mmCIF file of C-alpha atoms in Angstrom:
data_model
loop_
_atom_site.group_PDB
_atom_site.id
_atom_site.type_symbol
_atom_site.label_atom_id
_atom_site.label_comp_id
_atom_site.label_asym_id
_atom_site.label_seq_id
_atom_site.Cartn_x
_atom_site.Cartn_y
_atom_site.Cartn_z
ATOM 1 C CA MET A 1 -11.482 -53.833 -55.836
ATOM 2 C CA LYS A 2 -13.822 -54.971 -58.772
ATOM 3 C CA ARG A 3 -13.017 -55.505 -62.493
ATOM 4 C CA VAL A 4 -14.458 -55.263 -65.676
ATOM 5 C CA GLN A 5 -14.146 -55.775 -69.267
ATOM 6 C CA ALA A 6 -14.144 -52.141 -71.119
ATOM 7 C CA GLY A 7 -13.418 -52.211 -74.391
ATOM 8 C CA VAL A 8 -9.496 -52.831 -75.308
ATOM 9 C CA LEU A 9 -9.178 -53.155 -71.449
ATOM 10 C CA ASP A 10 -10.076 -54.985 -68.009
ATOM 11 C CA VAL A 11 -10.653 -52.510 -66.124
ATOM 12 C CA ALA A 12 -9.728 -52.838 -62.177
ATOM 13 C CA TYR A 13 -12.192 -50.319 -60.168
ATOM 14 C CA LEU A 14 -13.497 -48.864 -56.486
ATOM 15 C CA GLU A 15 -17.201 -48.393 -56.386
ATOM 16 C CA VAL A 16 -18.438 -46.251 -53.152
ATOM 17 C CA GLY A 17 -21.582 -45.381 -51.949
ATOM 18 C CA PRO A 18 -25.446 -46.825 -52.750
ATOM 19 C CA ALA A 19 -25.225 -49.196 -55.643
ATOM 20 C CA ASP A 20 -28.896 -47.319 -56.874
ATOM 21 C CA GLY A 21 -27.451 -43.262 -56.036
ATOM 22 C CA LYS A 22 -27.008 -41.076 -58.741
ATOM 23 C CA PRO A 23 -22.923 -42.510 -59.994
ATOM 24 C CA ALA A 24 -19.941 -40.008 -60.515
ATOM 25 C CA VAL A 25 -17.079 -41.323 -62.786
ATOM 26 C CA LEU A 26 -14.075 -40.058 -60.039
ATOM 27 C CA LEU A 27 -10.733 -39.824 -62.897
ATOM 28 C CA HIS A 28 -7.518 -39.542 -61.315
ATOM 29 C CA GLY A 29 -4.271 -38.056 -63.028
ATOM 30 C CA PHE A 30 -0.938 -38.556 -63.930
ATOM 31 C CA PRO A 31 1.211 -39.515 -61.466
ATOM 32 C CA TYR A 32 -1.267 -40.106 -59.351
ATOM 33 C CA ASP A 33 -4.436 -43.543 -59.178
ATOM 34 C CA VAL A 34 -7.687 -44.400 -57.149
ATOM 35 C CA HIS A 35 -6.757 -43.465 -53.917
ATOM 36 C CA ALA A 36 -6.715 -39.561 -54.889
ATOM 37 C CA TYR A 37 -10.384 -39.683 -54.337
ATOM 38 C CA ASP A 38 -10.700 -41.778 -50.714
ATOM 39 C CA ALA A 39 -11.980 -38.853 -48.576
ATOM 40 C CA ALA A 40 -13.895 -37.069 -51.706
ATOM 41 C CA ALA A 41 -15.701 -40.236 -52.401
ATOM 42 C CA ALA A 42 -16.471 -40.674 -48.642
ATOM 43 C CA ARG A 43 -18.191 -37.775 -48.650
ATOM 44 C CA LEU A 44 -20.066 -38.328 -51.781
ATOM 45 C CA ALA A 45 -21.545 -41.781 -50.512
ATOM 46 C CA ALA A 46 -22.334 -40.680 -46.992
ATOM 47 C CA ALA A 47 -24.871 -38.416 -49.760
ATOM 48 C CA GLY A 48 -26.192 -40.924 -51.860
ATOM 49 C CA VAL A 49 -23.841 -40.671 -54.483
ATOM 50 C CA ARG A 50 -22.509 -44.223 -56.479
ATOM 51 C CA CYS A 51 -18.240 -43.126 -57.104
ATOM 52 C CA LEU A 52 -17.010 -45.085 -59.589
ATOM 53 C CA ILE A 53 -13.649 -44.410 -59.220
ATOM 54 C CA PRO A 54 -10.950 -46.463 -62.685
ATOM 55 C CA TYR A 55 -7.554 -47.191 -62.600
ATOM 56 C CA LEU A 56 -6.729 -45.436 -66.035
ATOM 57 C CA ARG A 57 -4.688 -47.367 -68.762
ATOM 58 C CA GLY A 58 -1.588 -48.615 -67.073
ATOM 59 C CA TYR A 59 -2.275 -47.472 -64.023
ATOM 60 C CA GLY A 60 -2.340 -50.084 -60.857
ATOM 61 C CA PRO A 61 -4.097 -53.852 -61.362
ATOM 62 C CA THR A 62 -5.676 -52.653 -64.815
ATOM 63 C CA ARG A 63 -4.480 -54.853 -67.743
ATOM 64 C CA PHE A 64 -4.667 -54.407 -71.462
ATOM 65 C CA ARG A 65 -6.638 -57.220 -72.616
ATOM 66 C CA ASP A 66 -4.297 -58.063 -75.723
ATOM 67 C CA PRO A 67 -1.111 -58.125 -75.834
ATOM 68 C CA GLN A 68 -0.843 -56.302 -79.258
ATOM 69 C CA THR A 69 -2.883 -53.404 -78.685
ATOM 70 C CA PRO A 70 -0.982 -50.462 -78.877
ATOM 71 C CA ARG A 71 -0.174 -48.925 -75.096
ATOM 72 C CA SER A 72 -0.994 -45.641 -75.855
ATOM 73 C CA GLY A 73 -2.132 -42.753 -73.374
ATOM 74 C CA GLU A 74 -2.923 -40.028 -76.638
ATOM 75 C CA GLN A 75 -6.452 -37.998 -74.944
ATOM 76 C CA ALA A 76 -8.362 -40.362 -77.705
ATOM 77 C CA ALA A 77 -7.081 -43.212 -75.829
ATOM 78 C CA LEU A 78 -8.501 -42.099 -72.268
ATOM 79 C CA GLY A 79 -12.045 -41.147 -73.136
ATOM 80 C CA ALA A 80 -12.607 -44.228 -75.382
ATOM 81 C CA ASP A 81 -11.515 -46.407 -72.407
ATOM 82 C CA LEU A 82 -13.934 -43.739 -70.021
ATOM 83 C CA LEU A 83 -16.715 -44.539 -72.565
ATOM 84 C CA ALA A 84 -16.432 -47.938 -72.644
ATOM 85 C CA PHE A 85 -16.259 -48.046 -68.710
ATOM 86 C CA LEU A 86 -19.771 -46.340 -69.004
ATOM 87 C CA ASP A 87 -20.814 -49.034 -71.984
ATOM 88 C CA ALA A 88 -19.768 -51.683 -69.391
ATOM 89 C CA LEU A 89 -20.824 -50.670 -66.236
ATOM 90 C CA GLY A 90 -24.794 -50.383 -68.025
ATOM 91 C CA ILE A 91 -24.288 -46.590 -66.934
ATOM 92 C CA GLY A 92 -26.581 -44.363 -69.642
ATOM 93 C CA ARG A 93 -25.177 -40.947 -67.773
ATOM 94 C CA ALA A 94 -23.467 -40.402 -65.081
ATOM 95 C CA VAL A 95 -20.829 -36.867 -63.516
ATOM 96 C CA LEU A 96 -17.593 -37.290 -64.958
ATOM 97 C CA ALA A 97 -15.028 -35.460 -62.142
ATOM 98 C CA GLY A 98 -11.473 -35.958 -62.969
ATOM 99 C CA TYR A 99 -8.172 -34.092 -63.252
ATOM 100 C CA ASP A 100 -4.849 -34.323 -65.483
ATOM 101 C CA TRP A 101 -5.434 -37.406 -67.965
ATOM 102 C CA GLY A 102 -8.354 -37.684 -66.070
ATOM 103 C CA GLY A 103 -9.779 -34.545 -66.445
ATOM 104 C CA ARG A 104 -8.918 -34.755 -69.933
ATOM 105 C CA ALA A 105 -10.877 -38.342 -70.064
ATOM 106 C CA ALA A 106 -14.174 -36.833 -68.972
ATOM 107 C CA CYS A 107 -13.739 -33.213 -71.081
ATOM 108 C CA VAL A 108 -13.681 -35.557 -73.937
ATOM 109 C CA VAL A 109 -16.250 -37.753 -73.454
ATOM 110 C CA ALA A 110 -18.276 -34.618 -72.505
ATOM 111 C CA ALA A 111 -17.312 -32.736 -75.439
ATOM 112 C CA LEU A 112 -18.153 -35.545 -78.177
ATOM 113 C CA TRP A 113 -20.749 -37.396 -76.295
ATOM 114 C CA PRO A 114 -22.685 -35.433 -73.722
ATOM 115 C CA GLU A 115 -25.270 -37.399 -73.484
ATOM 116 C CA ARG A 116 -23.618 -39.456 -71.240
ATOM 117 C CA ALA A 117 -22.533 -36.071 -68.909
ATOM 118 C CA THR A 118 -24.429 -35.135 -66.287
ATOM 119 C CA GLY A 119 -22.267 -33.010 -66.118
ATOM 120 C CA LEU A 120 -18.374 -32.122 -65.785
ATOM 121 C CA VAL A 121 -16.465 -31.665 -63.049
ATOM 122 C CA SER A 122 -12.820 -30.148 -64.212
ATOM 123 C CA CYS A 123 -9.630 -29.603 -62.043
ATOM 124 C CA GLY A 124 -6.386 -28.661 -62.612
ATOM 125 C CA VAL A 125 -7.469 -27.166 -66.930
ATOM 126 C CA GLY A 126 -10.637 -27.075 -67.368
ATOM 127 C CA TYR A 127 -10.987 -27.368 -71.216
ATOM 128 C CA ASN A 128 -8.498 -30.190 -71.121
ATOM 129 C CA ILE A 129 -8.269 -31.410 -74.558
ATOM 130 C CA GLN A 130 -4.803 -31.055 -76.167
ATOM 131 C CA ASN A 131 -5.258 -28.845 -79.369
ATOM 132 C CA ILE A 132 -2.009 -31.590 -80.973
ATOM 133 C CA PRO A 133 -1.759 -29.198 -83.886
ATOM 134 C CA ALA A 134 -1.044 -25.824 -82.231
ATOM 135 C CA SER A 135 1.475 -27.860 -79.920
ATOM 136 C CA GLY A 136 4.341 -26.889 -81.625
ATOM 137 C CA GLU A 137 4.065 -23.196 -80.862
ATOM 138 C CA PRO A 138 6.603 -21.975 -77.886
ATOM 139 C CA ALA A 139 5.049 -20.609 -74.884
ATOM 140 C CA SER A 140 6.249 -18.270 -72.314
ATOM 141 C CA PRO A 141 9.689 -18.856 -71.126
ATOM 142 C CA GLU A 142 8.065 -19.178 -67.433
ATOM 143 C CA ALA A 143 5.174 -21.825 -68.366
ATOM 144 C CA GLU A 144 8.287 -23.226 -70.735
ATOM 145 C CA HIS A 145 10.534 -24.590 -67.603
ATOM 146 C CA ARG A 146 7.924 -25.897 -65.668
ATOM 147 C CA LEU A 147 6.937 -28.473 -68.524
ATOM 148 C CA TRP A 148 9.990 -30.162 -68.512
ATOM 149 C CA TYR A 149 9.247 -33.239 -67.557
ATOM 150 C CA GLN A 150 7.701 -34.066 -70.921
ATOM 151 C CA TYR A 151 10.454 -32.841 -72.528
ATOM 152 C CA TYR A 152 12.691 -34.982 -70.555
ATOM 153 C CA LEU A 153 10.154 -38.092 -71.446
ATOM 154 C CA HIS A 154 10.495 -36.956 -75.329
ATOM 155 C CA GLY A 155 14.341 -39.041 -75.681
ATOM 156 C CA ALA A 156 15.077 -41.720 -75.031
ATOM 157 C CA ARG A 157 17.107 -40.467 -71.842
ATOM 158 C CA GLY A 158 13.909 -39.773 -69.885
ATOM 159 C CA ARG A 159 12.062 -42.686 -70.766
ATOM 160 C CA ALA A 160 14.798 -45.095 -69.125
ATOM 161 C CA GLY A 161 15.110 -42.645 -66.467
ATOM 162 C CA LEU A 162 11.350 -42.883 -65.537
ATOM 163 C CA ALA A 163 11.238 -46.949 -66.366
ATOM 164 C CA ALA A 164 14.838 -47.200 -63.645
ATOM 165 C CA ASN A 165 13.691 -44.450 -61.387
ATOM 166 C CA ARG A 166 9.796 -44.700 -61.257
ATOM 167 C CA ALA A 167 8.800 -44.074 -57.589
ATOM 168 C CA GLN A 168 11.783 -41.178 -57.601
ATOM 169 C CA PHE A 169 9.913 -39.223 -61.026
ATOM 170 C CA CYS A 170 6.500 -39.797 -59.199
ATOM 171 C CA ALA A 171 7.345 -38.871 -56.039
ATOM 172 C CA LEU A 172 9.625 -35.232 -57.300
ATOM 173 C CA LEU A 173 6.109 -34.574 -59.273
ATOM 174 C CA TRP A 174 3.693 -34.418 -56.703
ATOM 175 C CA ARG A 175 6.499 -32.387 -54.405
ATOM 176 C CA LEU A 176 6.824 -30.082 -57.536
ATOM 177 C CA TRP A 177 3.482 -29.526 -58.127
ATOM 178 C CA SER A 178 1.755 -29.442 -55.451
ATOM 179 C CA PRO A 179 3.957 -27.331 -52.892
ATOM 180 C CA THR A 180 2.342 -26.760 -50.525
ATOM 181 C CA TRP A 181 0.689 -30.069 -49.405
ATOM 182 C CA GLN A 182 2.790 -31.873 -46.524
ATOM 183 C CA PHE A 183 1.481 -35.197 -48.044
ATOM 184 C CA SER A 184 3.474 -38.304 -45.484
ATOM 185 C CA GLU A 185 5.509 -41.263 -47.276
ATOM 186 C CA GLU A 186 3.208 -44.090 -46.010
ATOM 187 C CA THR A 187 0.351 -41.768 -49.048
ATOM 188 C CA PHE A 188 3.015 -41.554 -51.689
ATOM 189 C CA ALA A 189 3.712 -44.934 -50.890
ATOM 190 C CA GLN A 190 -0.388 -46.602 -51.137
ATOM 191 C CA THR A 191 0.114 -44.730 -54.369
ATOM 192 C CA ALA A 192 3.540 -45.767 -55.590
ATOM 193 C CA HIS A 193 2.156 -49.185 -55.296
ATOM 194 C CA SER A 194 0.502 -47.864 -59.100
ATOM 195 C CA PHE A 195 3.312 -47.264 -60.491
ATOM 196 C CA GLU A 196 5.868 -50.026 -59.937
ATOM 197 C CA GLU A 197 3.384 -53.159 -60.900
ATOM 198 C CA ASN A 198 2.197 -52.217 -63.834
ATOM 199 C CA PRO A 199 3.966 -53.294 -66.995
ATOM 200 C CA ASP A 200 2.395 -51.274 -69.586
ATOM 201 C CA PHE A 201 2.724 -47.733 -66.766
ATOM 202 C CA VAL A 202 6.218 -46.429 -69.117
ATOM 203 C CA ASP A 203 4.798 -47.225 -72.227
ATOM 204 C CA VAL A 204 1.703 -45.723 -71.567
ATOM 205 C CA VAL A 205 3.076 -42.191 -69.827
ATOM 206 C CA VAL A 206 5.918 -41.909 -72.126
ATOM 207 C CA HIS A 207 4.062 -41.643 -75.330
ATOM 208 C CA SER A 208 0.839 -39.668 -73.632
ATOM 209 C CA TYR A 209 4.117 -37.081 -73.308
ATOM 210 C CA ARG A 210 5.157 -37.722 -77.056
ATOM 211 C CA HIS A 211 1.760 -37.990 -78.288
ATOM 212 C CA ARG A 212 0.759 -33.914 -77.400
ATOM 213 C CA PHE A 213 3.471 -32.803 -79.174
ATOM 214 C CA ALA A 214 3.110 -35.071 -82.854
ATOM 215 C CA LEU A 215 6.559 -36.955 -82.176
ATOM 216 C CA ALA A 216 4.677 -40.225 -81.779
ATOM 217 C CA PRO A 217 2.069 -41.208 -83.580
ATOM 218 C CA GLY A 218 -1.682 -42.590 -82.189
ATOM 219 C CA ASP A 219 -3.995 -45.863 -81.696
ATOM 220 C CA PRO A 220 -5.248 -46.086 -85.640
ATOM 221 C CA ALA A 221 -8.044 -47.599 -84.048
ATOM 222 C CA LEU A 222 -8.182 -44.054 -82.397
ATOM 223 C CA ALA A 223 -7.702 -41.681 -85.208
ATOM 224 C CA GLY A 224 -11.389 -41.326 -86.365
ATOM 225 C CA ILE A 225 -11.399 -39.797 -82.424
ATOM 226 C CA GLU A 226 -8.056 -37.557 -82.643
ATOM 227 C CA ALA A 227 -10.058 -35.888 -85.664
ATOM 228 C CA SER A 228 -12.573 -34.888 -83.886
ATOM 229 C CA LEU A 229 -10.868 -33.626 -81.213
ATOM 230 C CA THR A 230 -8.647 -31.107 -83.631
ATOM 231 C CA ALA A 231 -11.675 -29.093 -84.007
ATOM 232 C CA GLN A 232 -11.455 -28.294 -80.478
ATOM 233 C CA PRO A 233 -15.828 -29.198 -80.061
ATOM 234 C CA GLY A 234 -17.443 -27.043 -77.069
ATOM 235 C CA ILE A 235 -18.657 -28.385 -74.321
ATOM 236 C CA THR A 236 -22.365 -27.660 -74.020
ATOM 237 C CA VAL A 237 -22.974 -30.048 -70.480
ATOM 238 C CA PRO A 238 -23.399 -28.639 -67.197
ATOM 239 C CA SER A 239 -19.294 -27.643 -65.706
ATOM 240 C CA ILE A 240 -17.489 -26.556 -62.842
ATOM 241 C CA VAL A 241 -13.614 -26.027 -63.208
ATOM 242 C CA LEU A 242 -11.255 -25.886 -59.857
ATOM 243 C CA LEU A 243 -8.159 -24.742 -60.263
ATOM 244 C CA GLY A 244 -5.873 -24.582 -57.212
ATOM 245 C CA ALA A 245 -4.066 -21.723 -56.667
ATOM 246 C CA ASP A 246 -0.786 -23.204 -55.568
ATOM 247 C CA ASP A 247 -0.451 -26.090 -58.923
ATOM 248 C CA GLY A 248 2.361 -26.156 -59.948
ATOM 249 C CA VAL A 249 2.194 -27.449 -63.385
ATOM 250 C CA GLY A 250 0.499 -23.932 -63.605
ATOM 251 C CA PRO A 251 -0.545 -21.401 -61.673
ATOM 252 C CA PRO A 252 -4.291 -20.668 -62.955
ATOM 253 C CA PRO A 253 -4.732 -17.284 -64.667
ATOM 254 C CA GLU A 254 -6.724 -14.323 -63.636
ATOM 255 C CA SER A 255 -8.316 -13.955 -67.056
ATOM 256 C CA ASP A 256 -10.863 -17.090 -67.949
ATOM 257 C CA THR A 257 -9.046 -18.236 -71.139
ATOM 258 C CA ASP A 258 -11.290 -21.541 -71.178
ATOM 259 C CA ALA A 259 -14.725 -20.206 -71.049
ATOM 260 C CA ARG A 260 -15.104 -19.559 -74.345
ATOM 261 C CA HIS A 261 -15.424 -23.610 -75.008
ATOM 262 C CA PHE A 262 -18.018 -23.947 -72.297
ATOM 263 C CA THR A 263 -21.420 -23.213 -73.965
ATOM 264 C CA GLY A 264 -23.567 -24.393 -71.113
ATOM 265 C CA PRO A 265 -24.031 -23.771 -67.561
ATOM 266 C CA TYR A 266 -20.727 -23.389 -66.711
ATOM 267 C CA ARG A 267 -18.507 -21.986 -63.168
ATOM 268 C CA ARG A 268 -14.759 -21.736 -62.318
ATOM 269 C CA ALA A 269 -12.973 -21.230 -58.958
ATOM 270 C CA ILE A 270 -9.706 -20.735 -57.691
ATOM 271 C CA VAL A 271 -9.280 -22.345 -54.443
ATOM 272 C CA ALA A 272 -6.409 -21.209 -52.364
ATOM 273 C CA GLY A 273 -3.694 -23.867 -50.848
ATOM 274 C CA VAL A 274 -3.733 -26.158 -53.183
ATOM 275 C CA GLY A 275 -2.258 -27.270 -55.860
ATOM 276 C CA HIS A 276 -2.082 -29.996 -58.610
ATOM 277 C CA ASN A 277 -4.257 -32.678 -56.994
ATOM 278 C CA PHE A 278 -7.061 -31.123 -56.306
ATOM 279 C CA PRO A 279 -9.111 -33.930 -54.679
ATOM 280 C CA GLN A 280 -6.512 -34.905 -52.550
ATOM 281 C CA GLU A 281 -5.636 -31.888 -51.277
ATOM 282 C CA ALA A 282 -9.616 -30.446 -51.383
ATOM 283 C CA PRO A 283 -11.788 -33.174 -50.962
ATOM 284 C CA ASP A 284 -14.527 -31.267 -49.839
ATOM 285 C CA ALA A 285 -14.609 -28.710 -52.184
ATOM 286 C CA PHE A 286 -14.576 -31.551 -54.548
ATOM 287 C CA ALA A 287 -17.152 -33.149 -53.238
ATOM 288 C CA GLU A 288 -19.623 -29.934 -53.127
ATOM 289 C CA ALA A 289 -18.486 -29.666 -56.656
ATOM 290 C CA VAL A 290 -20.043 -33.346 -57.868
ATOM 291 C CA LEU A 291 -23.208 -33.063 -55.627
ATOM 292 C CA GLY A 292 -23.441 -29.499 -56.606
ATOM 293 C CA LEU A 293 -24.167 -31.376 -60.725
ATOM 294 C CA LEU A 294 -26.514 -33.816 -59.093
#
């Protein structure tokens, strides 16, 4: 475990692989942590890649440096955190790879600061930048029912439920989102420490799921980034999108509705037998994608 002061955070992160290797930043999602990359990072390190795997804000040992900083989970915050992490470590360019919240951070930086991205691997959702002005438009009932956890967190009851039942809530999501992944109790417990021990987890998670529906204000310091994201900027860097065919958050559509957002080299693959936690469920496929961009 290493630590670095990066922007508003004291970031805890893992570094795996040779220090002089080509860098790849591997970013976990909600509700997971750095252990999602244990197997994939081992393979990448063996191939000479320098893997940097940070705990996101609100997870594990990562902490806010100032108690007055808003505990925001908005997409601009995730992107700003990743950019600050690269700056703090003196990394000019890296492959940015992630899923869920981590995929969103990677997409934000790839879109707004393409000079910092050697390439992008985005799992679960290809173009993972939220269209907040359109968040009030209803989806199909089939899609809506899968978002129950987001709507639950919009109210006081949901916030209290997450605070009282962090591990149980997250374990349920693991099962629902990856129905074909037979993870062990030990595997879940290894990650559950990241939910149980971080004092900001509940605040950051609740804000994330309220802000994306325009139900909570963002951090004023990030308003400029959010304004840029409202335009739904395109992604010009070489990109690979990996989708699990059994993703319980949203099964991938046969038609590629995200392709229009990618104007550089682009490839999309749907992998059978994989759910939402793509890197942990299919580490070989994930590692191959990263290596393909290096």
